[in-house]
Structures are given as C-alpha cells and as structure tokens.
C-alpha cells in the first residue's frame, strides 16, 4: 500500500477471501488454517464496517498524490487519504475519511477526470484497518 503523507510505509492487511483460497490452494497453509483465517476475517470485517469509504479515480499515481496533498493541506490534516490500489497506469483507488474522499472526488471531477465514490463497508488498504489486526 502506498500511503500519501509525511511518511510512507506498508501495511499488510488482507481482506480478500480469494487470497485465503489461493494460500490454501498453493499449499501455503492447510485447510484448518484457511478456515481459521476466514473466521478471523469475518470477525474483523464486522468490526471494520462503516470505517469510511473509497473512490475510484481515472488519474495516474503522481497526479493522485499531488491532489491528495492538496486536499490534506486544504483540510488542515496530516493524513486521512491513502492510495489503496493502483489498478492501471491511469486508474487507481483511494481510501480514507468520507469528507476527504468527497473533497478529492470534487477536485478530480473539476479537472475533467473520472471519479466515482465506491459503495463499500470499509476503507480497505489503509491504517484505518490496523485496529483489526488483533483478530489475526
């Protein structure tokens, strides 16, 4: 994950059932472990429900990073938006605090680029998921 702000770091939180299935299918862990991870995932997801939102953007990483910096500075905060996934050279997903996501989407659309707020239960691939690590 690429965090945009003062410091860059990587957060290892997987929220995909597909990743659990791949780990089992590849022999990385046995069936009991896969089921245990899936159960922990379900508990974590329940706790995470409602922890903000995500937006799909039709812009490159550098442009997104610049616009995120503008939003954070304008809001007077150090963090709250994170690049959650780079889907292609000109498309990515940003996750974070709802009001900051709305500001970012407005700037992106205002400059003539694609922006669509996603209907999700959690702001995946962000530090907002870190409190859920205890489930694992």
mmCIF file of N, CA and C in Angstrom:
data_model
loop_
_atom_site.group_PDB
_atom_site.id
_atom_site.type_symbol
_atom_site.label_atom_id
_atom_site.label_comp_id
_atom_site.label_asym_id
_atom_site.label_seq_id
_atom_site.Cartn_x
_atom_site.Cartn_y
_atom_site.Cartn_z
ATOM 1 N N UNK A 1 0.837 -1.159 0.000
ATOM 2 C CA UNK A 1 0.000 0.000 0.000
ATOM 3 C C UNK A 1 0.885 1.225 0.000
ATOM 4 N N UNK A 2 0.452 2.228 -0.689
ATOM 5 C CA UNK A 2 1.197 3.484 -0.738
ATOM 6 C C UNK A 2 0.451 4.507 0.081
ATOM 7 N N UNK A 3 1.059 4.956 1.117
ATOM 8 C CA UNK A 3 0.442 5.981 1.951
ATOM 9 C C UNK A 3 0.964 7.332 1.504
ATOM 10 N N UNK A 4 0.068 8.264 1.350
ATOM 11 C CA UNK A 4 0.475 9.588 0.933
ATOM 12 C C UNK A 4 0.442 10.490 2.153
ATOM 13 N N UNK A 5 1.542 11.084 2.464
ATOM 14 C CA UNK A 5 1.629 11.964 3.622
ATOM 15 C C UNK A 5 3.077 12.177 3.985
ATOM 16 N N UNK A 6 3.303 12.406 5.230
ATOM 17 C CA UNK A 6 4.652 12.687 5.703
ATOM 18 C C UNK A 6 5.544 11.460 5.589
ATOM 19 N N UNK A 7 4.991 10.305 5.831
ATOM 20 C CA UNK A 7 5.791 9.083 5.898
ATOM 21 C C UNK A 7 5.158 8.017 5.018
ATOM 22 N N UNK A 8 5.979 7.214 4.379
ATOM 23 C CA UNK A 8 5.482 6.100 3.574
ATOM 24 C C UNK A 8 5.750 4.814 4.324
ATOM 25 N N UNK A 9 4.808 3.910 4.338
ATOM 26 C CA UNK A 9 5.019 2.610 4.940
ATOM 27 C C UNK A 9 4.090 1.601 4.279
ATOM 28 N N UNK A 10 4.315 0.348 4.588
ATOM 29 C CA UNK A 10 3.494 -0.712 4.018
ATOM 30 C C UNK A 10 2.673 -1.337 5.132
ATOM 31 N N UNK A 11 1.413 -1.573 4.865
ATOM 32 C CA UNK A 11 0.536 -2.221 5.829
ATOM 33 C C UNK A 11 0.110 -3.550 5.223
ATOM 34 N N UNK A 12 0.283 -4.608 5.970
ATOM 35 C CA UNK A 12 -0.061 -5.932 5.475
ATOM 36 C C UNK A 12 -1.383 -6.371 6.088
ATOM 37 N N UNK A 13 -2.492 -5.929 5.521
ATOM 38 C CA UNK A 13 -3.798 -6.396 5.953
ATOM 39 C C UNK A 13 -4.523 -6.882 4.723
ATOM 40 N N UNK A 14 -4.831 -8.144 4.706
ATOM 41 C CA UNK A 14 -5.518 -8.714 3.556
ATOM 42 C C UNK A 14 -6.994 -8.842 3.885
ATOM 43 N N UNK A 15 -7.837 -8.410 2.985
ATOM 44 C CA UNK A 15 -9.267 -8.513 3.228
ATOM 45 C C UNK A 15 -9.955 -9.368 2.183
ATOM 46 N N UNK A 16 -9.194 -10.180 1.463
ATOM 47 C CA UNK A 16 -9.765 -10.912 0.348
ATOM 48 C C UNK A 16 -9.901 -12.397 0.633
ATOM 49 N N UNK A 17 -11.104 -12.899 0.442
ATOM 50 C CA UNK A 17 -11.311 -14.341 0.559
ATOM 51 C C UNK A 17 -10.539 -15.069 -0.528
ATOM 52 N N UNK A 18 -10.366 -14.410 -1.672
ATOM 53 C CA UNK A 18 -9.597 -15.010 -2.762
ATOM 54 C C UNK A 18 -8.162 -15.270 -2.351
ATOM 55 N N UNK A 19 -7.591 -14.387 -1.572
ATOM 56 C CA UNK A 19 -6.215 -14.582 -1.104
ATOM 57 C C UNK A 19 -6.129 -15.768 -0.146
ATOM 58 N N UNK A 20 -7.158 -15.949 0.662
ATOM 59 C CA UNK A 20 -7.182 -17.095 1.572
ATOM 60 C C UNK A 20 -7.253 -18.388 0.756
ATOM 61 N N UNK A 21 -8.141 -18.408 -0.242
ATOM 62 C CA UNK A 21 -8.270 -19.594 -1.095
ATOM 63 C C UNK A 21 -6.970 -19.886 -1.834
ATOM 64 N N UNK A 22 -6.301 -18.837 -2.319
ATOM 65 C CA UNK A 22 -5.032 -19.039 -3.030
ATOM 66 C C UNK A 22 -3.956 -19.587 -2.092
ATOM 67 N N UNK A 23 -3.939 -19.103 -0.860
ATOM 68 C CA UNK A 23 -2.964 -19.603 0.109
ATOM 69 C C UNK A 23 -3.163 -21.084 0.381
ATOM 70 N N UNK A 24 -4.423 -21.499 0.468
ATOM 71 C CA UNK A 24 -4.729 -22.914 0.685
ATOM 72 C C UNK A 24 -4.394 -23.734 -0.560
ATOM 73 N N UNK A 25 -4.844 -23.243 -1.732
ATOM 74 C CA UNK A 25 -4.632 -23.991 -2.979
ATOM 75 C C UNK A 25 -3.150 -24.149 -3.306
ATOM 76 N N UNK A 26 -2.346 -23.172 -2.925
ATOM 77 C CA UNK A 26 -0.909 -23.241 -3.221
ATOM 78 C C UNK A 26 -0.139 -24.067 -2.201
ATOM 79 N N UNK A 27 -0.849 -24.530 -1.164
ATOM 80 C CA UNK A 27 -0.190 -25.330 -0.138
ATOM 81 C C UNK A 27 0.518 -24.498 0.919
ATOM 82 N N UNK A 28 0.296 -23.198 0.891
ATOM 83 C CA UNK A 28 0.945 -22.319 1.876
ATOM 84 C C UNK A 28 0.461 -22.630 3.285
ATOM 85 N N UNK A 29 -0.810 -22.979 3.414
ATOM 86 C CA UNK A 29 -1.333 -23.423 4.704
ATOM 87 C C UNK A 29 -2.430 -24.451 4.492
ATOM 88 N N UNK A 30 -2.707 -25.201 5.552
ATOM 89 C CA UNK A 30 -3.678 -26.292 5.456
ATOM 90 C C UNK A 30 -5.112 -25.784 5.598
ATOM 91 N N UNK A 31 -6.072 -26.722 5.465
ATOM 92 C CA UNK A 31 -7.487 -26.375 5.496
ATOM 93 C C UNK A 31 -7.890 -25.750 6.828
ATOM 94 N N UNK A 32 -7.402 -26.279 7.927
ATOM 95 C CA UNK A 32 -7.750 -25.751 9.250
ATOM 96 C C UNK A 32 -7.270 -24.301 9.382
ATOM 97 N N UNK A 33 -6.067 -24.029 8.922
ATOM 98 C CA UNK A 33 -5.539 -22.662 8.972
ATOM 99 C C UNK A 33 -6.353 -21.740 8.080
ATOM 100 N N UNK A 34 -6.703 -22.185 6.882
ATOM 101 C CA UNK A 34 -7.501 -21.368 5.961
ATOM 102 C C UNK A 34 -8.853 -21.027 6.577
ATOM 103 N N UNK A 35 -9.484 -22.007 7.202
ATOM 104 C CA UNK A 35 -10.780 -21.761 7.850
ATOM 105 C C UNK A 35 -10.611 -20.785 9.012
ATOM 106 N N UNK A 36 -9.546 -20.940 9.776
ATOM 107 C CA UNK A 36 -9.280 -20.029 10.892
ATOM 108 C C UNK A 36 -9.079 -18.593 10.423
ATOM 109 N N UNK A 37 -8.351 -18.441 9.327
ATOM 110 C CA UNK A 37 -8.135 -17.097 8.779
ATOM 111 C C UNK A 37 -9.465 -16.520 8.292
ATOM 112 N N UNK A 38 -10.284 -17.332 7.635
ATOM 113 C CA UNK A 38 -11.582 -16.861 7.142
ATOM 114 C C UNK A 38 -12.493 -16.432 8.295
ATOM 115 N N UNK A 39 -12.470 -17.170 9.389
ATOM 116 C CA UNK A 39 -13.278 -16.816 10.562
ATOM 117 C C UNK A 39 -12.787 -15.502 11.160
ATOM 118 N N UNK A 40 -11.470 -15.360 11.296
ATOM 119 C CA UNK A 40 -10.903 -14.110 11.811
ATOM 120 C C UNK A 40 -11.233 -12.949 10.878
ATOM 121 N N UNK A 41 -11.177 -13.202 9.568
ATOM 122 C CA UNK A 41 -11.512 -12.176 8.592
ATOM 123 C C UNK A 41 -12.951 -11.711 8.776
ATOM 124 N N UNK A 42 -13.866 -12.648 8.946
ATOM 125 C CA UNK A 42 -15.282 -12.294 9.127
ATOM 126 C C UNK A 42 -15.467 -11.442 10.383
ATOM 127 N N UNK A 43 -14.797 -11.805 11.471
ATOM 128 C CA UNK A 43 -14.899 -11.025 12.711
ATOM 129 C C UNK A 43 -14.315 -9.624 12.520
ATOM 130 N N UNK A 44 -13.181 -9.557 11.841
ATOM 131 C CA UNK A 44 -12.541 -8.263 11.603
ATOM 132 C C UNK A 44 -13.414 -7.380 10.716
ATOM 133 N N UNK A 45 -13.987 -7.961 9.677
ATOM 134 C CA UNK A 45 -14.823 -7.203 8.762
ATOM 135 C C UNK A 45 -16.049 -6.629 9.484
ATOM 136 N N UNK A 46 -16.584 -7.383 10.398
ATOM 137 C CA UNK A 46 -17.738 -6.900 11.163
ATOM 138 C C UNK A 46 -17.340 -5.679 11.989
ATOM 139 N N UNK A 47 -16.154 -5.720 12.597
ATOM 140 C CA UNK A 47 -15.669 -4.591 13.389
ATOM 141 C C UNK A 47 -15.350 -3.380 12.516
ATOM 142 N N UNK A 48 -14.910 -3.621 11.297
ATOM 143 C CA UNK A 48 -14.497 -2.535 10.412
ATOM 144 C C UNK A 48 -15.660 -1.849 9.723
ATOM 145 N N UNK A 49 -16.807 -2.466 9.721
ATOM 146 C CA UNK A 49 -17.947 -1.941 8.985
ATOM 147 C C UNK A 49 -18.196 -0.479 9.333
ATOM 148 N N UNK A 50 -18.229 0.347 8.302
ATOM 149 C CA UNK A 50 -18.509 1.759 8.492
ATOM 150 C C UNK A 50 -17.295 2.617 8.800
ATOM 151 N N UNK A 51 -16.072 2.101 8.548
ATOM 152 C CA UNK A 51 -14.871 2.881 8.885
ATOM 153 C C UNK A 51 -14.421 3.782 7.733
ATOM 154 N N UNK A 52 -15.325 4.420 7.070
ATOM 155 C CA UNK A 52 -15.051 5.383 5.997
ATOM 156 C C UNK A 52 -15.265 4.780 4.615
ATOM 157 N N UNK A 53 -14.601 5.285 3.553
ATOM 158 C CA UNK A 53 -15.010 4.927 2.197
ATOM 159 C C UNK A 53 -13.848 4.930 1.204
ATOM 160 N N UNK A 54 -14.176 4.728 -0.081
ATOM 161 C CA UNK A 54 -13.185 4.668 -1.157
ATOM 162 C C UNK A 54 -13.722 5.368 -2.401
ATOM 163 N N UNK A 55 -12.785 5.750 -3.297
ATOM 164 C CA UNK A 55 -13.166 6.370 -4.564
ATOM 165 C C UNK A 55 -12.265 5.827 -5.666
ATOM 166 N N UNK A 56 -12.866 5.508 -6.813
ATOM 167 C CA UNK A 56 -12.113 5.089 -7.994
ATOM 168 C C UNK A 56 -11.810 6.337 -8.809
ATOM 169 N N UNK A 57 -10.540 6.496 -9.219
ATOM 170 C CA UNK A 57 -10.123 7.679 -9.959
ATOM 171 C C UNK A 57 -9.473 7.297 -11.281
ATOM 172 N N UNK A 58 -9.742 8.077 -12.301
ATOM 173 C CA UNK A 58 -9.128 7.871 -13.615
ATOM 174 C C UNK A 58 -7.934 8.789 -13.800
ATOM 175 N N UNK A 59 -6.970 8.680 -12.901
ATOM 176 C CA UNK A 59 -5.760 9.502 -12.959
ATOM 177 C C UNK A 59 -4.553 8.634 -12.597
ATOM 178 N N UNK A 60 -3.364 9.130 -12.927
ATOM 179 C CA UNK A 60 -2.145 8.389 -12.614
ATOM 180 C C UNK A 60 -1.732 8.601 -11.160
ATOM 181 N N UNK A 61 -0.798 7.794 -10.712
ATOM 182 C CA UNK A 61 -0.319 7.853 -9.335
ATOM 183 C C UNK A 61 0.210 9.241 -8.965
ATOM 184 N N UNK A 62 1.056 9.828 -9.805
ATOM 185 C CA UNK A 62 1.663 11.121 -9.482
ATOM 186 C C UNK A 62 0.603 12.222 -9.351
ATOM 187 N N UNK A 63 -0.358 12.231 -10.266
ATOM 188 C CA UNK A 63 -1.420 13.236 -10.203
ATOM 189 C C UNK A 63 -2.266 13.018 -8.943
ATOM 190 N N UNK A 64 -2.554 11.764 -8.628
ATOM 191 C CA UNK A 64 -3.334 11.463 -7.423
ATOM 192 C C UNK A 64 -2.594 11.925 -6.174
ATOM 193 N N UNK A 65 -1.310 11.628 -6.130
ATOM 194 C CA UNK A 65 -0.505 12.032 -4.971
ATOM 195 C C UNK A 65 -0.539 13.552 -4.787
ATOM 196 N N UNK A 66 -0.418 14.286 -5.884
ATOM 197 C CA UNK A 66 -0.460 15.740 -5.838
ATOM 198 C C UNK A 66 -1.824 16.236 -5.343
ATOM 199 N N UNK A 67 -2.903 15.664 -5.886
ATOM 200 C CA UNK A 67 -4.246 16.097 -5.491
ATOM 201 C C UNK A 67 -4.553 15.724 -4.045
ATOM 202 N N UNK A 68 -4.087 14.565 -3.611
ATOM 203 C CA UNK A 68 -4.281 14.163 -2.218
ATOM 204 C C UNK A 68 -3.581 15.152 -1.291
ATOM 205 N N UNK A 69 -2.382 15.531 -1.649
ATOM 206 C CA UNK A 69 -1.640 16.509 -0.849
ATOM 207 C C UNK A 69 -2.424 17.818 -0.763
ATOM 208 N N UNK A 70 -3.003 18.267 -1.879
ATOM 209 C CA UNK A 70 -3.810 19.488 -1.887
ATOM 210 C C UNK A 70 -5.004 19.374 -0.940
ATOM 211 N N UNK A 71 -5.693 18.238 -0.996
ATOM 212 C CA UNK A 71 -6.869 18.044 -0.136
ATOM 213 C C UNK A 71 -6.464 18.054 1.333
ATOM 214 N N UNK A 72 -5.409 17.316 1.676
ATOM 215 C CA UNK A 72 -4.970 17.247 3.075
ATOM 216 C C UNK A 72 -4.562 18.622 3.584
ATOM 217 N N UNK A 73 -3.802 19.350 2.777
ATOM 218 C CA UNK A 73 -3.391 20.707 3.183
ATOM 219 C C UNK A 73 -4.600 21.620 3.328
ATOM 220 N N UNK A 74 -5.536 21.532 2.392
ATOM 221 C CA UNK A 74 -6.741 22.357 2.448
ATOM 222 C C UNK A 74 -7.603 22.061 3.658
ATOM 223 N N UNK A 75 -7.604 20.797 4.073
ATOM 224 C CA UNK A 75 -8.392 20.390 5.243
ATOM 225 C C UNK A 75 -7.627 20.605 6.546
ATOM 226 N N UNK A 76 -6.335 20.920 6.428
ATOM 227 C CA UNK A 76 -5.523 21.143 7.624
ATOM 228 C C UNK A 76 -5.241 19.883 8.424
ATOM 229 N N UNK A 77 -5.095 18.762 7.706
ATOM 230 C CA UNK A 77 -4.809 17.488 8.375
ATOM 231 C C UNK A 77 -3.575 16.841 7.760
ATOM 232 N N UNK A 78 -2.940 15.970 8.521
ATOM 233 C CA UNK A 78 -1.727 15.304 8.051
ATOM 234 C C UNK A 78 -2.011 14.020 7.286
ATOM 235 N N UNK A 79 -3.136 13.390 7.571
ATOM 236 C CA UNK A 79 -3.479 12.147 6.877
ATOM 237 C C UNK A 79 -4.984 11.992 6.819
ATOM 238 N N UNK A 80 -5.419 10.894 6.224
ATOM 239 C CA UNK A 80 -6.845 10.627 6.082
ATOM 240 C C UNK A 80 -7.220 10.168 4.692
ATOM 241 N N UNK A 81 -6.236 10.195 3.764
ATOM 242 C CA UNK A 81 -6.419 9.668 2.412
ATOM 243 C C UNK A 81 -5.202 8.820 2.073
ATOM 244 N N UNK A 82 -5.448 7.655 1.485
ATOM 245 C CA UNK A 82 -4.368 6.757 1.123
ATOM 246 C C UNK A 82 -4.643 6.131 -0.232
ATOM 247 N N UNK A 83 -3.620 5.995 -1.052
ATOM 248 C CA UNK A 83 -3.762 5.261 -2.304
ATOM 249 C C UNK A 83 -3.846 3.786 -1.917
ATOM 250 N N UNK A 84 -5.004 3.202 -2.156
ATOM 251 C CA UNK A 84 -5.267 1.832 -1.724
ATOM 252 C C UNK A 84 -4.896 0.808 -2.777
ATOM 253 N N UNK A 85 -4.995 1.175 -4.049
ATOM 254 C CA UNK A 85 -4.676 0.231 -5.125
ATOM 255 C C UNK A 85 -4.362 1.003 -6.398
ATOM 256 N N UNK A 86 -3.342 0.538 -7.090
ATOM 257 C CA UNK A 86 -3.035 1.067 -8.418
ATOM 258 C C UNK A 86 -3.538 0.025 -9.399
ATOM 259 N N UNK A 87 -4.606 0.362 -10.108
ATOM 260 C CA UNK A 87 -5.288 -0.596 -10.975
ATOM 261 C C UNK A 87 -4.719 -0.627 -12.387
ATOM 262 N N UNK A 88 -4.160 0.486 -12.838
ATOM 263 C CA UNK A 88 -3.509 0.589 -14.143
ATOM 264 C C UNK A 88 -2.691 1.876 -14.116
ATOM 265 N N UNK A 89 -1.941 2.167 -15.172
ATOM 266 C CA UNK A 89 -1.161 3.414 -15.163
ATOM 267 C C UNK A 89 -2.019 4.673 -15.008
ATOM 268 N N UNK A 90 -3.291 4.602 -15.396
ATOM 269 C CA UNK A 90 -4.164 5.771 -15.316
ATOM 270 C C UNK A 90 -5.442 5.518 -14.528
ATOM 271 N N UNK A 91 -5.384 4.607 -13.587
ATOM 272 C CA UNK A 91 -6.552 4.338 -12.743
ATOM 273 C C UNK A 91 -6.087 3.802 -11.404
ATOM 274 N N UNK A 92 -6.664 4.344 -10.339
ATOM 275 C CA UNK A 92 -6.321 3.869 -9.004
ATOM 276 C C UNK A 92 -7.493 4.078 -8.073
ATOM 277 N N UNK A 93 -7.354 3.541 -6.885
ATOM 278 C CA UNK A 93 -8.380 3.668 -5.862
ATOM 279 C C UNK A 93 -7.775 4.334 -4.652
ATOM 280 N N UNK A 94 -8.493 5.301 -4.109
ATOM 281 C CA UNK A 94 -8.072 5.989 -2.897
ATOM 282 C C UNK A 94 -9.092 5.667 -1.817
ATOM 283 N N UNK A 95 -8.610 5.404 -0.620
ATOM 284 C CA UNK A 95 -9.476 5.112 0.514
ATOM 285 C C UNK A 95 -9.198 6.121 1.609
ATOM 286 N N UNK A 96 -10.187 6.326 2.460
ATOM 287 C CA UNK A 96 -9.969 7.234 3.572
ATOM 288 C C UNK A 96 -11.233 7.774 4.187
ATOM 289 N N UNK A 97 -11.069 8.888 4.848
ATOM 290 C CA UNK A 97 -12.164 9.530 5.573
ATOM 291 C C UNK A 97 -13.167 10.115 4.580
ATOM 292 N N UNK A 98 -14.434 9.906 4.863
ATOM 293 C CA UNK A 98 -15.522 10.233 3.953
ATOM 294 C C UNK A 98 -15.472 11.674 3.446
ATOM 295 N N UNK A 99 -15.318 12.636 4.345
ATOM 296 C CA UNK A 99 -15.343 14.035 3.911
ATOM 297 C C UNK A 99 -14.136 14.379 3.027
ATOM 298 N N UNK A 100 -12.987 13.737 3.276
ATOM 299 C CA UNK A 100 -11.804 13.961 2.448
ATOM 300 C C UNK A 100 -11.957 13.302 1.078
ATOM 301 N N UNK A 101 -12.582 12.125 1.061
ATOM 302 C CA UNK A 101 -12.869 11.446 -0.209
ATOM 303 C C UNK A 101 -13.773 12.325 -1.066
ATOM 304 N N UNK A 102 -14.788 12.928 -0.451
ATOM 305 C CA UNK A 102 -15.695 13.808 -1.203
ATOM 306 C C UNK A 102 -14.942 15.011 -1.770
ATOM 307 N N UNK A 103 -14.052 15.592 -0.985
ATOM 308 C CA UNK A 103 -13.260 16.732 -1.460
ATOM 309 C C UNK A 103 -12.371 16.314 -2.632
ATOM 310 N N UNK A 104 -11.713 15.162 -2.494
ATOM 311 C CA UNK A 104 -10.834 14.675 -3.554
ATOM 312 C C UNK A 104 -11.618 14.406 -4.833
ATOM 313 N N UNK A 105 -12.745 13.724 -4.708
ATOM 314 C CA UNK A 105 -13.565 13.426 -5.888
ATOM 315 C C UNK A 105 -13.998 14.718 -6.579
ATOM 316 N N UNK A 106 -14.332 15.739 -5.812
ATOM 317 C CA UNK A 106 -14.731 17.020 -6.378
ATOM 318 C C UNK A 106 -13.606 17.676 -7.164
ATOM 319 N N UNK A 107 -12.391 17.639 -6.617
ATOM 320 C CA UNK A 107 -11.235 18.215 -7.316
ATOM 321 C C UNK A 107 -10.951 17.445 -8.603
ATOM 322 N N UNK A 108 -10.960 16.120 -8.505
ATOM 323 C CA UNK A 108 -10.658 15.292 -9.679
ATOM 324 C C UNK A 108 -11.685 15.537 -10.786
ATOM 325 N N UNK A 109 -12.963 15.511 -10.436
ATOM 326 C CA UNK A 109 -14.011 15.763 -11.433
ATOM 327 C C UNK A 109 -13.911 17.179 -11.981
ATOM 328 N N UNK A 110 -13.604 18.126 -11.112
ATOM 329 C CA UNK A 110 -13.484 19.517 -11.526
ATOM 330 C C UNK A 110 -12.371 19.747 -12.538
ATOM 331 N N UNK A 111 -11.410 18.857 -12.562
ATOM 332 C CA UNK A 111 -10.308 18.959 -13.526
ATOM 333 C C UNK A 111 -10.537 18.072 -14.750
ATOM 334 N N UNK A 112 -11.758 17.530 -14.853
ATOM 335 C CA UNK A 112 -12.135 16.782 -16.046
ATOM 336 C C UNK A 112 -11.771 15.314 -16.066
ATOM 337 N N UNK A 113 -11.423 14.756 -14.895
ATOM 338 C CA UNK A 113 -11.065 13.342 -14.821
ATOM 339 C C UNK A 113 -12.199 12.540 -14.184
ATOM 340 N N UNK A 114 -12.159 11.232 -14.386
ATOM 341 C CA UNK A 114 -13.155 10.323 -13.820
ATOM 342 C C UNK A 114 -12.964 10.166 -12.316
ATOM 343 N N UNK A 115 -14.066 10.203 -11.572
ATOM 344 C CA UNK A 115 -14.065 9.921 -10.132
ATOM 345 C C UNK A 115 -15.421 9.343 -9.764
ATOM 346 N N UNK A 116 -15.421 8.184 -9.119
ATOM 347 C CA UNK A 116 -16.670 7.558 -8.684
ATOM 348 C C UNK A 116 -16.501 7.031 -7.268
ATOM 349 N N UNK A 117 -17.291 7.562 -6.365
ATOM 350 C CA UNK A 117 -17.267 7.096 -4.983
ATOM 351 C C UNK A 117 -17.807 5.668 -4.958
ATOM 352 N N UNK A 118 -17.121 4.811 -4.240
ATOM 353 C CA UNK A 118 -17.494 3.401 -4.205
ATOM 354 C C UNK A 118 -18.365 3.098 -2.995
ATOM 355 N N UNK A 119 -19.284 2.185 -3.174
ATOM 356 C CA UNK A 119 -20.126 1.740 -2.071
ATOM 357 C C UNK A 119 -19.418 0.545 -1.432
ATOM 358 N N UNK A 120 -18.760 0.803 -0.321
ATOM 359 C CA UNK A 120 -18.017 -0.229 0.399
ATOM 360 C C UNK A 120 -18.352 -0.136 1.878
ATOM 361 N N UNK A 121 -18.045 -1.184 2.606
ATOM 362 C CA UNK A 121 -18.282 -1.163 4.049
ATOM 363 C C UNK A 121 -17.058 -0.707 4.828
ATOM 364 N N UNK A 122 -15.879 -0.716 4.178
ATOM 365 C CA UNK A 122 -14.638 -0.385 4.868
ATOM 366 C C UNK A 122 -13.687 0.336 3.935
ATOM 367 N N UNK A 123 -12.803 1.134 4.529
ATOM 368 C CA UNK A 123 -11.736 1.779 3.760
ATOM 369 C C UNK A 123 -10.537 0.837 3.767
ATOM 370 N N UNK A 124 -10.584 -0.149 2.881
ATOM 371 C CA UNK A 124 -9.547 -1.169 2.825
ATOM 372 C C UNK A 124 -8.191 -0.585 2.479
ATOM 373 N N UNK A 125 -7.151 -1.325 2.815
ATOM 374 C CA UNK A 125 -5.770 -0.958 2.480
ATOM 375 C C UNK A 125 -5.369 0.392 3.058
ATOM 376 N N UNK A 126 -5.828 0.691 4.268
ATOM 377 C CA UNK A 126 -5.475 1.934 4.947
ATOM 378 C C UNK A 126 -5.128 1.642 6.404
ATOM 379 N N UNK A 127 -4.515 2.599 7.078
ATOM 380 C CA UNK A 127 -4.268 2.446 8.513
ATOM 381 C C UNK A 127 -5.559 2.347 9.320
ATOM 382 N N UNK A 128 -6.701 2.717 8.733
ATOM 383 C CA UNK A 128 -7.982 2.578 9.430
ATOM 384 C C UNK A 128 -8.294 1.121 9.715
ATOM 385 N N UNK A 129 -7.618 0.205 9.022
ATOM 386 C CA UNK A 129 -7.819 -1.231 9.234
ATOM 387 C C UNK A 129 -6.902 -1.793 10.322
ATOM 388 N N UNK A 130 -5.871 -1.054 10.734
ATOM 389 C CA UNK A 130 -4.887 -1.561 11.688
ATOM 390 C C UNK A 130 -5.483 -2.076 13.001
ATOM 391 N N UNK A 131 -6.518 -1.427 13.565
ATOM 392 C CA UNK A 131 -7.074 -1.960 14.811
ATOM 393 C C UNK A 131 -7.625 -3.379 14.682
ATOM 394 N N UNK A 132 -7.843 -3.835 13.453
ATOM 395 C CA UNK A 132 -8.398 -5.163 13.232
ATOM 396 C C UNK A 132 -7.349 -6.252 13.283
ATOM 397 N N UNK A 133 -6.081 -5.876 13.296
ATOM 398 C CA UNK A 133 -5.006 -6.856 13.332
ATOM 399 C C UNK A 133 -5.137 -7.807 14.501
ATOM 400 N N UNK A 134 -5.727 -7.367 15.606
ATOM 401 C CA UNK A 134 -5.859 -8.210 16.796
ATOM 402 C C UNK A 134 -6.658 -9.480 16.503
ATOM 403 N N UNK A 135 -7.560 -9.424 15.519
ATOM 404 C CA UNK A 135 -8.339 -10.613 15.171
ATOM 405 C C UNK A 135 -7.464 -11.710 14.613
ATOM 406 N N UNK A 136 -6.319 -11.319 14.049
ATOM 407 C CA UNK A 136 -5.435 -12.289 13.430
ATOM 408 C C UNK A 136 -4.316 -12.695 14.348
#
